[in-house]
Short mmCIF file of C-alpha atoms in Angstrom, two decimals:
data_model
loop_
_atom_site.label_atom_id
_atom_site.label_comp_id
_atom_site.label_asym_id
_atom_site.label_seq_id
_atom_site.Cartn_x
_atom_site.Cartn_y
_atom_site.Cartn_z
CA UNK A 28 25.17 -40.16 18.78
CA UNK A 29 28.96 -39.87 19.90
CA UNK A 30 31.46 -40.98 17.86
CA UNK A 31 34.26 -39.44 15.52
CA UNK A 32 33.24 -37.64 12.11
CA UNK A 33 35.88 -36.72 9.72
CA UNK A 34 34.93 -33.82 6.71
CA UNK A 35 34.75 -34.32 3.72
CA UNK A 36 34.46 -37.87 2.83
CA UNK A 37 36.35 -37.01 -0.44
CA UNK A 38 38.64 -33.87 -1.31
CA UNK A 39 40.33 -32.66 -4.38
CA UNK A 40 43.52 -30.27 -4.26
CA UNK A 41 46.47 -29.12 -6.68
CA UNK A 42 49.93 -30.07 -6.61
CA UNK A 43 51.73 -27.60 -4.01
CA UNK A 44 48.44 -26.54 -2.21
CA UNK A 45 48.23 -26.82 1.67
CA UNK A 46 44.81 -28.60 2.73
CA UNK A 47 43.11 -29.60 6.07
CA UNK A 48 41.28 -32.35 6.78
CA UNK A 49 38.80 -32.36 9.58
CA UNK A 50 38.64 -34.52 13.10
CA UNK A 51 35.80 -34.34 15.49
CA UNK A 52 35.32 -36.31 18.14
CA UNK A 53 32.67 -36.05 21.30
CA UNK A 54 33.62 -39.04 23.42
CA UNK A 55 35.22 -37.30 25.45
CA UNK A 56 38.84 -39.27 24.57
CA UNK A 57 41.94 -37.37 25.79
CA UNK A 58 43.94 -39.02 23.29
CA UNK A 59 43.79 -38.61 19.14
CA UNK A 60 45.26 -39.88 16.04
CA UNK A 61 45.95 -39.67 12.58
CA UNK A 62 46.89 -42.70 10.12
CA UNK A 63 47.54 -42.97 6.78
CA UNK A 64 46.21 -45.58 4.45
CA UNK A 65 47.52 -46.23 0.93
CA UNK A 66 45.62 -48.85 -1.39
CA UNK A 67 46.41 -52.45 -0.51
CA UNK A 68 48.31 -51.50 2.42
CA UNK A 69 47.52 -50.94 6.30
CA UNK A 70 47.55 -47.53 8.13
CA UNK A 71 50.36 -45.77 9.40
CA UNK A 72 50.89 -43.65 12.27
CA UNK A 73 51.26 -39.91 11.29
CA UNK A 74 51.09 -37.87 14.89
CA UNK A 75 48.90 -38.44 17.94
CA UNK A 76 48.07 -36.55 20.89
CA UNK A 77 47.11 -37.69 24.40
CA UNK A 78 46.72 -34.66 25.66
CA UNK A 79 45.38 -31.26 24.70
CA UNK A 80 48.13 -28.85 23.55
CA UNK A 81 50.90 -31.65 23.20
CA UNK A 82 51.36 -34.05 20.30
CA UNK A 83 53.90 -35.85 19.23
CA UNK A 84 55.30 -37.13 15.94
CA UNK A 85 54.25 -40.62 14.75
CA UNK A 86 56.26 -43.34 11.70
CA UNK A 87 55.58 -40.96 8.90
CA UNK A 88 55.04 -37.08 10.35
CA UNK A 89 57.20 -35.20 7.68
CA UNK A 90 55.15 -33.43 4.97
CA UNK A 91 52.30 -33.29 7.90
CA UNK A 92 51.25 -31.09 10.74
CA UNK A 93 48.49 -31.08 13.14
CA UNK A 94 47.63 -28.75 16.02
CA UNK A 95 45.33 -29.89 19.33
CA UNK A 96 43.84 -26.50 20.71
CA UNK A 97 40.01 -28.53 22.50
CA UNK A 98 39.70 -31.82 23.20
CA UNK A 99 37.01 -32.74 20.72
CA UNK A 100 39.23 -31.76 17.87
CA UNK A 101 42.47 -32.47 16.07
CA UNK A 102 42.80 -31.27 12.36
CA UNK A 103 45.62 -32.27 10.15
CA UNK A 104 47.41 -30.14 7.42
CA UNK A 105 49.22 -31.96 4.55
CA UNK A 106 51.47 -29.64 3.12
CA UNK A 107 52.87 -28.87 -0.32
CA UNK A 108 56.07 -30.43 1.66
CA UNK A 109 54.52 -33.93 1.80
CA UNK A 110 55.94 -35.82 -1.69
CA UNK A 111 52.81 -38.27 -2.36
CA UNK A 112 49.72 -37.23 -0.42
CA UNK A 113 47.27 -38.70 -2.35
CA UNK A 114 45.85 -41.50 0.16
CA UNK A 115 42.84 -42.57 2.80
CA UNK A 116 43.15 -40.98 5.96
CA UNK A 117 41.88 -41.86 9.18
CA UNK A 118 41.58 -40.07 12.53
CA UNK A 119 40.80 -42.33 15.88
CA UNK A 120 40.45 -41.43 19.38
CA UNK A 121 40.98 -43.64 22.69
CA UNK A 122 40.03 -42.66 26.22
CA UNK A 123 43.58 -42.20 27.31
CA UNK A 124 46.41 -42.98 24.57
CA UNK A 125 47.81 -45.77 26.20
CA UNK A 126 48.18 -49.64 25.14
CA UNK A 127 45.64 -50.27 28.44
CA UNK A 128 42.98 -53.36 27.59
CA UNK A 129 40.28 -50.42 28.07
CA UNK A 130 42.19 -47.95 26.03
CA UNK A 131 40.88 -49.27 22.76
CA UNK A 132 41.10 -47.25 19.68
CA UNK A 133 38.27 -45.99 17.70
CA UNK A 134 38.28 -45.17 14.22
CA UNK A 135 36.06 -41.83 12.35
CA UNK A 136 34.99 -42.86 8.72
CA UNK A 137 38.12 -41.53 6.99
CA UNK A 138 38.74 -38.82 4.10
CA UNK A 139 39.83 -40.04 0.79
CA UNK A 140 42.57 -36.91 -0.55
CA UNK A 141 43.03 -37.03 -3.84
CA UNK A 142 46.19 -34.52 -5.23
CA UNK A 143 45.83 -33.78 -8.32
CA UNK B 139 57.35 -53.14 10.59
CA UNK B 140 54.04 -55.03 11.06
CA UNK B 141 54.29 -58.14 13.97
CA UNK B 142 51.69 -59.70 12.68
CA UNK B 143 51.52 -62.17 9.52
CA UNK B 144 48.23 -63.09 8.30
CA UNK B 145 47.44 -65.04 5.35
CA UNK B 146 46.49 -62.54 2.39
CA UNK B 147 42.56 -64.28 1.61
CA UNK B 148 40.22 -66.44 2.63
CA UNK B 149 36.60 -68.25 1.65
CA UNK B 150 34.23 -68.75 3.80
CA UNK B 151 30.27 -70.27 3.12
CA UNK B 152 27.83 -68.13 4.18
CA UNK B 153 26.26 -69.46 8.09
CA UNK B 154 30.13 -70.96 8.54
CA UNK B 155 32.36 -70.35 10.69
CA UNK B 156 35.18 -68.20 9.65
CA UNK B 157 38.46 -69.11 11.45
CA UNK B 158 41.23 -66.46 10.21
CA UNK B 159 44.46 -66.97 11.63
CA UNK B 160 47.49 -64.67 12.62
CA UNK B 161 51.22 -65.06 13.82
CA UNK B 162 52.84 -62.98 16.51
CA UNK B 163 55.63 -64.90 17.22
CA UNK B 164 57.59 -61.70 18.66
CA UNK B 165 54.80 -59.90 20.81
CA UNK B 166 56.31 -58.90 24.04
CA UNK B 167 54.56 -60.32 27.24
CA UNK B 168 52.64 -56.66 27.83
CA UNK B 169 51.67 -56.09 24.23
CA UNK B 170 48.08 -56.99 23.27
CA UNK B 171 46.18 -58.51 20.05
CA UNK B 172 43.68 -56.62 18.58
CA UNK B 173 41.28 -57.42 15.81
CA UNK B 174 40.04 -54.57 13.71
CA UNK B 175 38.33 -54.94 10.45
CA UNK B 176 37.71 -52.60 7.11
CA UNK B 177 34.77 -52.45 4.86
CA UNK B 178 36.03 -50.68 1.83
CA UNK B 179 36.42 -47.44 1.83
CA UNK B 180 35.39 -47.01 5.67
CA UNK B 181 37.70 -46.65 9.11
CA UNK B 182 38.31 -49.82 10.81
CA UNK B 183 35.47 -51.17 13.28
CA UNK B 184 37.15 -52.86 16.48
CA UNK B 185 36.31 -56.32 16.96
CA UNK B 186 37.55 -57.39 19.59
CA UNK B 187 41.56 -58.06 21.90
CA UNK B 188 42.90 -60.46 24.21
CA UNK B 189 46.08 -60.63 26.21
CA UNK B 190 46.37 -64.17 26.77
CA UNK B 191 43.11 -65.53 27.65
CA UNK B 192 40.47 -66.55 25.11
CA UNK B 193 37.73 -63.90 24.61
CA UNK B 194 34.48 -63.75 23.81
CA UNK B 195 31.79 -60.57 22.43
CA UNK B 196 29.14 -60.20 20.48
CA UNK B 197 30.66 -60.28 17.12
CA UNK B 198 33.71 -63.00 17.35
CA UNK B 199 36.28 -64.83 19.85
CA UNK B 200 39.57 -64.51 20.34
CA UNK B 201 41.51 -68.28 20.83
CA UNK B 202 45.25 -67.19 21.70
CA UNK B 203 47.47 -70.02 22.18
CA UNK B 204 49.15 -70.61 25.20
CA UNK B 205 52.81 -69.26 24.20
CA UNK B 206 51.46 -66.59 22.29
CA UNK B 207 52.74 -66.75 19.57
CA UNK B 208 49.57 -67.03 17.41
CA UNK B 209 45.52 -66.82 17.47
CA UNK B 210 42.55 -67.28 15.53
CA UNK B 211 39.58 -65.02 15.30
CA UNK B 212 36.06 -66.85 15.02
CA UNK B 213 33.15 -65.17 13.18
CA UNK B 214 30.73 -67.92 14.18
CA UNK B 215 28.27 -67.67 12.05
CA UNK B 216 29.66 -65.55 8.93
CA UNK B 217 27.29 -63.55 6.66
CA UNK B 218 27.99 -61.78 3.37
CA UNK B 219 27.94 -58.56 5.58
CA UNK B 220 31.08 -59.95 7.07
CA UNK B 221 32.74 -59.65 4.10
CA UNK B 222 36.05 -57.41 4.78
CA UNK B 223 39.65 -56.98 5.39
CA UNK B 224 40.77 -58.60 8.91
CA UNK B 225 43.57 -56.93 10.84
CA UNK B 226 45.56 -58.83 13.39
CA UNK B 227 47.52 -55.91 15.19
CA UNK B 228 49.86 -56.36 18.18
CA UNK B 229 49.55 -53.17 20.12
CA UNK B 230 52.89 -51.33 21.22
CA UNK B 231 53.06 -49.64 24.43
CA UNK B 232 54.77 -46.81 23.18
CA UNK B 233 54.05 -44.01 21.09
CA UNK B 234 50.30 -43.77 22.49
CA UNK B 235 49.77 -47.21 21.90
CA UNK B 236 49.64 -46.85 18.49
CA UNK B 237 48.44 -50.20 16.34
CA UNK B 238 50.80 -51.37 13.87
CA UNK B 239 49.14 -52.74 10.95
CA UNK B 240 50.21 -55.45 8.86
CA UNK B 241 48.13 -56.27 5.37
CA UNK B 242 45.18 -58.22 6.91
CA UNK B 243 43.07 -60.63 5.30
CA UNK B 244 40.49 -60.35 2.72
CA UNK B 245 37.84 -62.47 3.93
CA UNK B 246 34.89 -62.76 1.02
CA UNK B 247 31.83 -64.19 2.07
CA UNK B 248 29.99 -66.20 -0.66
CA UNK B 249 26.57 -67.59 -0.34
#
């Protein structure tokens, strides 16, 4: 089956603890992302990359990093720097990362962090 | 800052048509509308997007009026497994063509 995964589905960490959260994808998309979801609200861009060993910095990048070394895979760190990481996160991938009619973004089932 | 308003709930009778509307009254004449939606707790499934002409798949169409300034999705024939949270995102053609969501609509289902 191709699509994006995202592990876990739910994670637990302390206050001041650096965690990474998992993005696979084998669609063979150049371009990933990372949003953030908080309750009642829609996502927002964190960092993207359309290309491997180049990302940039999306609305809301400071507290986060991410890294892009293969295609299939772009992990994001939350960091002890990040004031309110508790939230839904979601990683997507599109062919090329551009705003293209074919370019359309797909979306992995997302990972709930939970800081405690 | 979302481009998009959308109306915070709607009804809709099971076997209805669901008609959810959305405003873009500042999209730029490059920038597309997508239609995502969100099953609790789950990513967003694409629905469907349209630049100016109506659209049609498998799961809804797209009506965009002719100054583009609004447009209606159309679930046909809703079912309770339709239930979910509708996004009406215009799509920037910067930063990777990121989507820039707004607060969507709750559509509930009910038999």
């Amino acid at each position: 089956d191709g699509g994006i995964t995202q592990s876990p589905k739910y994670l637990f960490r302390k206050e001041g603890q650096n965690v990474t959260l998992s993005c696979e994808q084998n669609l063979n998309h150049d371009a990933m992302y990372w949003y953030r979801q908080d309750p009642g609200q829609g996502l927002r861009l964190i960092y993207y990359s359309q290309i491997v060993n180049d990302f940039q910095k999306g609305d809301i990048a400071e507290g986060y990093s991410v890294s892009r070394e293969k295609k299939e895979s772009f992990p994001l760190t939350v960091t002890s720097a990040q004031k309110n990481p508790t939230a839904f996160y979601l990683c997507a991938s599109s062919s090329r990362g551009t705003s293209g009619p074919t370019d359309t973004q797909y979306f992995g089932p997302g990972t709930r962090l939970t800081v405690l | 800052d979302a481009k998009t308003t959308q109306p915070p709930s709607m009804d809709c009778a099971e076997g209805r048509a669901a008609n959810l509307p959305c405003n873009h009254s500042t999209i730029s004449g490059n920038e597309y509308v997508y239609w995502y939606r969100q099953i609790h707790s789950q990513g967003p499934q694409y629905i469907i997007h349209g630049l100016k002409n109506n659209e049609t798949n498998e799961m809804a169409s797209l009506i965009i009026t002719e100054d583009r300034k609004s447009s209606t999705l159309i679930l046909p024939h809703a079912t309770l497994r339709d239930t979910a949270v509708y996004y009406c995102i215009v799509r920037v053609v910067n930063q990777g063509g990121k989507l820039i969501f707004g607060q969507g609509t709750e559509l509930s289902v009910k038999p």
